[in-house]
Coordinates of C-alpha atoms in Angstrom, one line a residue:
Chain A
M8 CA 34.9 -65.2 22.2
K9 CA 35.7 -62.9 25.1
K10 CA 35.6 -59.3 24.7
F11 CA 37.6 -56.4 25.7
A12 CA 37.1 -52.8 26.0
V13 CA 39.9 -50.5 25.1
V14 CA 39.8 -47.0 26.2
M15 CA 41.7 -44.6 24.0
A16 CA 42.9 -40.9 25.2
G17 CA 43.1 -39.3 21.6
C18 CA 45.4 -39.9 18.7
G19 CA 49.0 -39.0 19.2
V20 CA 51.7 -39.9 22.2
F21 CA 52.0 -35.9 23.2
D22 CA 48.3 -35.2 23.5
G23 CA 46.4 -38.2 23.1
A24 CA 46.8 -42.1 23.1
E25 CA 50.2 -43.4 22.1
I26 CA 49.4 -44.8 18.4
H27 CA 51.7 -47.8 18.5
E28 CA 50.6 -49.0 22.0
A29 CA 47.0 -48.2 21.2
T30 CA 47.6 -50.4 17.8
L31 CA 49.4 -52.9 19.0
T32 CA 47.1 -53.7 22.1
L33 CA 44.2 -54.2 19.5
L34 CA 46.5 -56.7 17.7
A35 CA 47.4 -58.4 20.8
I36 CA 43.8 -58.8 21.8
A37 CA 42.7 -59.9 18.3
Q38 CA 45.9 -62.1 17.9
Q39 CA 45.2 -64.2 21.1
G40 CA 41.6 -64.9 20.1
A41 CA 39.4 -62.1 21.7
H42 CA 37.3 -59.4 20.4
Y43 CA 37.5 -55.8 21.0
E44 CA 35.5 -52.7 21.3
I45 CA 36.8 -49.2 21.5
F46 CA 35.7 -46.3 23.8
A47 CA 36.7 -42.8 24.4
P48 CA 35.5 -40.0 26.6
D49 CA 33.5 -37.3 24.6
V50 CA 35.5 -34.2 26.0
S51 CA 37.9 -31.8 24.5
Q52 CA 41.5 -32.7 24.4
H53 CA 43.7 -30.6 27.4
H54 CA 45.6 -29.0 24.3
V55 CA 46.7 -29.9 20.9
I56 CA 50.5 -30.6 20.3
N57 CA 52.2 -30.4 16.8
H58 CA 54.1 -33.6 17.1
Y59 CA 56.7 -32.2 14.4
T60 CA 57.8 -29.0 16.4
H61 CA 56.8 -30.2 19.9
K62 CA 55.0 -26.8 20.3
E63 CA 51.2 -26.1 21.2
M64 CA 49.2 -25.4 18.6
P65 CA 46.1 -22.9 18.7
E66 CA 43.5 -25.5 17.9
K67 CA 40.7 -27.5 19.7
R68 CA 40.2 -31.1 19.3
N69 CA 38.0 -33.6 20.8
V70 CA 39.0 -37.3 22.3
L71 CA 36.5 -39.1 20.8
V72 CA 36.7 -37.7 17.4
E73 CA 40.5 -38.1 17.6
S74 CA 40.7 -41.6 19.0
A75 CA 38.2 -42.8 16.0
R76 CA 41.5 -42.2 13.8
I77 CA 42.9 -45.3 15.6
A78 CA 39.5 -47.0 15.6
R79 CA 38.7 -46.4 11.9
G80 CA 35.6 -44.8 12.9
Q81 CA 34.5 -47.9 15.3
I82 CA 34.2 -46.5 18.3
K83 CA 31.6 -45.3 21.1
P84 CA 31.5 -42.5 23.5
L85 CA 32.9 -44.1 27.1
S86 CA 29.4 -43.0 28.7
Q87 CA 28.0 -45.8 26.9
F88 CA 30.3 -48.5 28.3
R89 CA 28.5 -51.2 30.4
A90 CA 30.8 -53.4 32.3
G91 CA 28.1 -56.2 32.0
D92 CA 28.9 -56.4 28.4
F93 CA 32.6 -56.9 28.5
D94 CA 35.0 -59.5 30.1
A95 CA 38.0 -57.0 30.4
I96 CA 39.0 -53.5 29.9
I97 CA 42.6 -52.3 29.0
F98 CA 44.1 -48.6 28.8
P99 CA 46.9 -48.0 26.0
G100 CA 49.2 -45.2 27.3
G101 CA 50.3 -41.8 25.9
F102 CA 50.6 -38.2 27.4
G103 CA 46.7 -37.9 26.7
A104 CA 45.9 -40.4 29.6
A105 CA 47.6 -38.0 32.0
K106 CA 45.9 -34.9 30.3
N107 CA 42.5 -35.9 29.0
L108 CA 41.4 -38.9 30.8
S109 CA 42.9 -37.5 34.2
T110 CA 45.2 -34.7 35.2
V111 CA 47.7 -36.7 36.4
A112 CA 50.2 -34.9 34.2
F113 CA 49.3 -31.5 36.1
D114 CA 48.2 -32.7 39.6
G115 CA 50.2 -35.9 40.2
A116 CA 48.9 -37.6 43.2
N117 CA 45.9 -35.2 43.6
A118 CA 44.9 -35.6 39.9
K119 CA 41.0 -35.6 38.7
V120 CA 39.9 -38.5 36.8
N121 CA 37.4 -38.2 34.0
P122 CA 34.2 -39.3 35.8
D123 CA 33.5 -41.8 32.7
V124 CA 36.9 -43.6 33.1
E125 CA 36.4 -43.6 37.0
S126 CA 32.8 -45.3 36.4
A127 CA 34.0 -48.0 34.0
V128 CA 37.2 -48.7 36.3
K129 CA 35.1 -49.2 39.5
A130 CA 32.4 -51.1 37.7
M131 CA 35.1 -53.6 36.4
H132 CA 36.8 -53.6 39.6
K133 CA 33.3 -54.4 41.6
A134 CA 32.7 -57.1 38.9
G135 CA 36.1 -58.7 39.7
K136 CA 37.0 -58.4 35.8
P137 CA 40.3 -57.8 34.7
I138 CA 41.7 -54.2 34.1
G139 CA 44.8 -53.7 32.2
A140 CA 47.0 -50.5 31.8
L141 CA 50.1 -49.7 29.9
C142 CA 52.6 -46.9 30.1
I143 CA 51.4 -44.0 32.3
T144 CA 48.0 -45.3 32.7
P145 CA 48.4 -47.2 35.8
T146 CA 48.6 -43.8 37.6
I147 CA 44.7 -43.5 36.8
I148 CA 44.0 -46.9 37.9
A149 CA 46.1 -46.5 41.3
R150 CA 44.0 -43.0 41.8
I151 CA 40.8 -44.7 41.4
L152 CA 41.5 -47.9 43.2
G153 CA 44.1 -46.5 45.6
N154 CA 46.1 -49.7 47.2
I155 CA 46.8 -51.7 44.2
E156 CA 50.1 -53.2 43.0
V157 CA 51.4 -51.7 39.5
T158 CA 54.3 -50.9 37.6
I159 CA 55.1 -48.1 35.4
G160 CA 58.9 -49.2 34.7
D161 CA 61.5 -47.5 36.6
D162 CA 60.6 -43.5 36.6
P163 CA 61.3 -42.2 40.1
G164 CA 58.9 -39.1 39.8
T165 CA 56.0 -41.3 38.7
I166 CA 56.6 -44.0 41.4
A167 CA 56.5 -41.4 44.2
T168 CA 53.1 -40.1 42.7
I169 CA 51.6 -43.9 42.8
E170 CA 53.1 -44.4 46.3
K171 CA 51.3 -41.2 47.1
M172 CA 48.1 -42.2 45.6
G173 CA 48.3 -45.4 48.0
G174 CA 49.6 -47.8 45.4
K175 CA 52.7 -50.0 45.8
H176 CA 55.0 -49.8 42.7
I177 CA 57.1 -52.9 41.6
K178 CA 60.1 -51.8 39.1
T179 CA 60.0 -53.9 35.8
T180 CA 62.0 -53.5 32.3
H181 CA 60.5 -54.1 28.9
G182 CA 57.7 -56.7 28.3
E183 CA 57.4 -57.3 32.0
V184 CA 53.9 -57.5 33.7
V185 CA 52.9 -56.8 37.4
V186 CA 49.6 -59.0 38.3
D187 CA 47.8 -57.8 41.2
K188 CA 45.7 -60.8 41.8
K189 CA 43.8 -59.6 44.5
N190 CA 42.6 -56.6 42.4
N191 CA 42.6 -58.3 38.9
V192 CA 44.9 -55.4 37.9
F193 CA 47.6 -56.0 35.3
T194 CA 50.2 -53.5 34.2
T195 CA 53.3 -53.1 32.0
P196 CA 55.6 -50.1 31.3
C197 CA 55.8 -49.9 27.3
Y198 CA 57.0 -46.4 26.2
M199 CA 57.5 -45.1 29.9
L200 CA 60.8 -46.8 29.4
D201 CA 62.8 -46.1 26.2
A202 CA 61.6 -48.7 24.2
T203 CA 61.5 -50.0 20.6
I204 CA 58.2 -50.8 18.8
V205 CA 59.2 -54.4 18.9
Q206 CA 59.4 -54.2 22.9
I207 CA 55.8 -52.4 22.9
Y208 CA 54.4 -55.4 20.9
E209 CA 56.1 -57.8 23.2
G210 CA 54.5 -55.8 26.3
A211 CA 51.1 -55.4 24.7
M212 CA 51.0 -59.4 24.1
N213 CA 52.3 -59.8 27.5
V214 CA 49.8 -57.7 29.7
V215 CA 46.8 -59.1 27.3
G216 CA 48.2 -62.7 27.4
E217 CA 48.3 -62.5 31.6
M218 CA 45.1 -60.9 31.5
M219 CA 43.4 -63.9 29.6
K220 CA 45.6 -66.4 31.5
T221 CA 45.4 -65.1 35.3
A222 CA 41.4 -64.2 35.1
G223 CA 40.6 -67.3 33.1
L224 CA 39.5 -65.6 30.2
Chain B
M15 CA 71.4 -53.1 9.3
K16 CA 69.5 -52.6 6.1
K17 CA 67.4 -49.3 6.1
F18 CA 63.7 -48.6 5.0
A19 CA 62.1 -45.0 4.2
V20 CA 58.5 -45.2 5.3
V21 CA 56.5 -42.6 3.6
M22 CA 53.3 -41.4 5.4
A23 CA 50.5 -39.6 4.1
G24 CA 49.1 -37.9 7.2
C25 CA 47.2 -39.8 10.5
G26 CA 44.0 -41.4 9.9
V27 CA 42.2 -43.8 7.4
F28 CA 39.9 -41.3 6.0
D29 CA 42.1 -38.5 5.2
G30 CA 45.5 -39.5 5.8
A31 CA 47.9 -42.7 6.5
E32 CA 45.9 -45.9 7.6
I33 CA 47.1 -45.8 11.4
H34 CA 47.2 -49.8 11.6
E35 CA 49.2 -50.4 8.3
A36 CA 51.5 -47.6 9.1
T37 CA 52.3 -48.9 12.6
L38 CA 52.5 -52.5 11.7
T39 CA 54.7 -51.9 8.9
L40 CA 57.1 -50.0 11.4
L41 CA 56.6 -53.0 13.6
A42 CA 57.3 -55.7 10.7
I43 CA 60.6 -53.9 9.7
A44 CA 61.8 -53.6 13.1
Q45 CA 60.9 -57.4 14.0
Q46 CA 62.8 -58.6 10.6
G47 CA 65.9 -56.8 12.0
A48 CA 66.1 -53.9 9.6
H49 CA 65.8 -50.1 10.8
Y50 CA 63.4 -47.3 9.5
E51 CA 63.2 -43.7 8.8
I52 CA 59.9 -41.8 8.4
F53 CA 59.2 -39.2 5.8
A54 CA 55.9 -37.2 4.8
P55 CA 55.6 -34.4 2.2
D56 CA 55.3 -31.0 4.0
V57 CA 52.0 -29.9 2.4
S58 CA 48.3 -29.4 3.4
Q59 CA 46.0 -32.4 3.6
H60 CA 43.5 -32.3 0.8
H61 CA 40.7 -32.0 3.8
V62 CA 40.2 -33.1 7.3
I63 CA 37.7 -36.1 7.9
N64 CA 35.7 -36.4 11.2
H65 CA 36.5 -40.0 11.8
Y66 CA 33.5 -40.4 14.3
T67 CA 31.1 -38.6 12.1
H68 CA 32.7 -39.4 8.7
K69 CA 32.0 -35.6 7.9
E70 CA 34.2 -33.1 6.6
M71 CA 35.4 -30.5 9.1
P72 CA 36.2 -27.1 8.8
E73 CA 39.8 -27.4 9.5
K74 CA 43.2 -27.4 7.9
R75 CA 45.9 -30.0 8.8
N76 CA 49.7 -30.6 7.4
V77 CA 50.4 -33.7 6.0
L78 CA 54.1 -33.9 7.8
V79 CA 52.8 -32.7 11.4
E80 CA 49.9 -35.3 11.4
S81 CA 52.1 -38.0 10.2
A82 CA 54.5 -36.9 13.1
R83 CA 51.9 -38.5 15.6
I84 CA 52.2 -42.0 14.1
A85 CA 56.3 -41.2 14.2
R86 CA 56.0 -40.1 17.8
G87 CA 58.0 -36.9 16.5
Q88 CA 60.9 -38.9 14.8
I89 CA 60.1 -37.8 10.9
K90 CA 61.7 -35.9 8.2
P91 CA 60.1 -33.8 5.2
L92 CA 60.1 -36.2 2.6
S93 CA 62.0 -33.2 0.2
Q94 CA 65.1 -34.5 2.5
F95 CA 64.8 -38.0 1.5
R96 CA 68.1 -39.3 -0.6
A97 CA 68.1 -42.7 -2.3
G98 CA 71.6 -43.3 -1.3
D99 CA 71.0 -43.4 2.2
F100 CA 68.3 -46.3 1.8
D101 CA 68.0 -49.8 1.0
A102 CA 64.4 -49.8 0.4
I103 CA 61.0 -47.5 0.7
I104 CA 57.5 -48.6 1.5
F105 CA 54.0 -46.7 1.4
P106 CA 51.6 -47.7 3.8
G107 CA 48.0 -47.0 2.8
G108 CA 45.0 -45.0 3.6
F109 CA 43.0 -42.5 1.8
G110 CA 45.5 -39.8 2.4
A111 CA 47.8 -41.5 -0.2
A112 CA 45.2 -41.2 -2.7
K113 CA 44.4 -37.5 -1.7
N114 CA 47.5 -36.0 -0.4
L115 CA 50.2 -38.1 -2.0
S116 CA 48.5 -38.2 -5.1
T117 CA 45.2 -37.2 -6.4
V118 CA 44.3 -40.8 -7.3
A119 CA 40.8 -40.4 -5.2
F120 CA 39.8 -37.6 -7.5
D121 CA 41.5 -38.2 -10.9
G122 CA 41.9 -41.8 -11.1
A123 CA 44.1 -42.9 -14.1
N124 CA 45.2 -39.2 -14.7
A125 CA 46.2 -38.6 -11.2
K126 CA 48.9 -36.2 -10.3
V127 CA 51.5 -37.3 -7.9
N128 CA 53.2 -35.1 -5.1
P129 CA 56.7 -34.2 -6.8
D130 CA 58.6 -35.5 -3.8
V131 CA 56.9 -38.8 -3.8
E132 CA 57.4 -39.1 -7.6
S133 CA 61.3 -38.4 -7.3
A134 CA 61.8 -40.7 -4.3
V135 CA 60.2 -43.5 -6.2
K136 CA 61.9 -42.6 -9.4
A137 CA 65.2 -42.6 -7.7
M138 CA 64.9 -45.8 -5.7
H139 CA 63.6 -47.5 -9.2
K140 CA 66.8 -46.3 -11.0
A141 CA 68.8 -47.5 -8.4
G142 CA 67.2 -51.0 -8.5
K143 CA 66.0 -50.9 -4.9
P144 CA 62.9 -52.3 -3.7
I145 CA 59.7 -50.5 -3.4
G146 CA 57.0 -51.6 -1.0
A147 CA 53.3 -50.4 -1.3
L148 CA 50.3 -51.5 0.9
C149 CA 46.4 -51.1 0.2
I150 CA 45.8 -48.4 -2.4
T151 CA 49.3 -47.0 -2.9
P152 CA 50.3 -49.4 -5.6
T153 CA 48.2 -46.9 -7.7
I154 CA 50.4 -44.4 -7.1
I155 CA 53.4 -46.6 -8.0
A156 CA 51.8 -47.6 -11.1
R157 CA 51.0 -44.0 -12.2
I158 CA 54.7 -43.2 -11.5
L159 CA 56.2 -46.4 -13.1
G160 CA 53.4 -47.3 -15.6
N161 CA 54.1 -50.9 -16.6
I162 CA 54.2 -52.7 -13.6
E163 CA 52.9 -55.8 -11.9
V164 CA 50.8 -55.0 -8.6
T165 CA 48.0 -55.9 -6.4
I166 CA 45.3 -53.9 -4.6
G167 CA 43.3 -57.1 -3.9
D168 CA 40.1 -57.5 -6.1
D169 CA 38.1 -54.0 -6.3
P170 CA 37.1 -53.8 -10.0
G171 CA 37.2 -49.9 -10.1
T172 CA 40.7 -49.6 -8.7
I173 CA 42.0 -52.7 -11.2
A174 CA 40.7 -50.5 -14.1
T175 CA 42.3 -47.6 -12.6
I176 CA 45.7 -49.2 -12.8
E177 CA 45.3 -51.1 -16.0
K178 CA 44.5 -47.6 -17.5
M179 CA 47.7 -46.4 -16.1
G180 CA 49.4 -49.2 -18.0
G181 CA 49.8 -51.4 -14.8
K182 CA 49.0 -55.2 -14.9
H183 CA 46.9 -55.9 -12.0
I184 CA 47.1 -59.8 -10.1
K185 CA 44.0 -60.4 -7.9
T186 CA 45.1 -61.5 -4.4
T187 CA 43.4 -62.3 -0.8
H188 CA 44.6 -61.4 2.8
G189 CA 48.4 -61.2 3.4
E190 CA 49.2 -62.1 -0.3
V191 CA 52.0 -60.4 -1.7
V192 CA 52.5 -59.7 -5.4
V193 CA 56.4 -59.3 -6.4
D194 CA 57.4 -57.6 -9.7
K195 CA 60.9 -58.9 -10.0
K196 CA 61.9 -56.9 -12.8
N197 CA 60.9 -53.6 -11.4
N198 CA 61.7 -54.7 -7.5
V199 CA 57.9 -53.5 -6.8
F200 CA 56.3 -55.5 -4.0
T201 CA 52.3 -54.9 -3.1
T202 CA 50.0 -56.4 -0.7
P203 CA 46.0 -55.4 -0.6
C204 CA 45.6 -54.7 3.4
Y205 CA 42.4 -52.8 4.1
M206 CA 41.6 -52.8 0.3
L207 CA 40.0 -56.0 1.6
D208 CA 37.7 -56.0 4.4
A209 CA 40.4 -57.2 6.8
T210 CA 41.0 -57.7 10.4
I211 CA 43.8 -56.2 12.1
V212 CA 45.7 -59.5 12.3
Q213 CA 45.5 -60.0 8.5
I214 CA 47.0 -56.5 8.4
Y215 CA 49.9 -57.6 10.3
E216 CA 50.3 -60.7 8.0
G217 CA 50.1 -58.3 5.0
A218 CA 52.9 -56.1 6.5
M219 CA 54.9 -58.9 7.6
N220 CA 54.9 -60.7 4.5
V221 CA 55.3 -57.7 2.1
V222 CA 58.3 -56.6 4.4
G223 CA 60.0 -60.1 4.3
E224 CA 59.5 -60.2 0.4
M225 CA 61.5 -57.2 0.0
M226 CA 64.1 -58.5 2.2
K227 CA 64.4 -61.9 0.5
T228 CA 63.8 -61.0 -2.9
A229 CA 66.3 -58.1 -2.8
G230 CA 68.7 -60.0 -0.9
L231 CA 68.4 -57.5 2.0

């Protein structure tokens, strides 16, 4: 059975992993006959957002600890990820990816990337293994790998950021997947578009399906 | 378009709503052509559990605020729920249902139920509208309505609790739904069994499907 590593950025769209994208990525992997293990970096969240009022809360939370909510406790620190143990790696979206896994939300094309995320992506890329990225996370992959072909949907600001990073952007709509065959990078817009949960499920199914098909998993 | 109210108990299996059950309930409703609105009581969580270490954390969190993470901010206090506005109500599971929506985790058959939860269930029952309950939440419905037919899978302790409440328990396995036609109550075990995420999706699809079919929605 093929094995995916799923990397999460917390728990909640505004300061962590987007919960629907994360859950439906797990479902898409399991429904298509593969296995998953979940990882997150053991670092503090950039901040905590009250998802009811949308205001910042005077709290501190940890990315690994909060991601464990989506993982039902079955999660490891990303520092323990070994590319040799996995056939593929995939990143669900959410603002946490742009705040905790990287500083894309603040620094755009000059973003710093969490060192464990950078190591994991570089190791999988070097091994020629597929890398999947939903929603905003293609920006992280572009920041690490530079000249790759990705999609985040159609947001002009984010497209400009990707192009400044050296990436090539392809506009897409709901459920579409951009496949960079040379780099084995697979991306889909999900909630970067104004989407329904049904469209998120289609996006997750399609990107995982393309990874398995194109990469011969 | 038929409208479901979905009632959440926080965000995370050990102290709130079970995230996969909650997300896949939303997906199941939307995929089957209905609409949903999300509610949670505006009360403090019983406690906060670190989902990585499984230990209690010295923090306070609010059930409505944390549920808003799963709802992407689109949520209302359960006190604003009006039975006349909805065709059905459904409760995803998670320990939060037994700790925040009720005291089933501590008081078993003598559990107290959050007054907004009790009012919502009684109003829907009185109106003859379908009530769905996943995982541990059939205990809450049994505590409120008494003599109903439900399933939580096959856990002997929880079955005994339901019977002490005056309910009748039917043993089930993955994805099966118990339909109490007289009371319009629909239940399925989900993570009360040792389930995969694919089985949770099947359970959510089946319980929502039965609600729509049996209740003529």
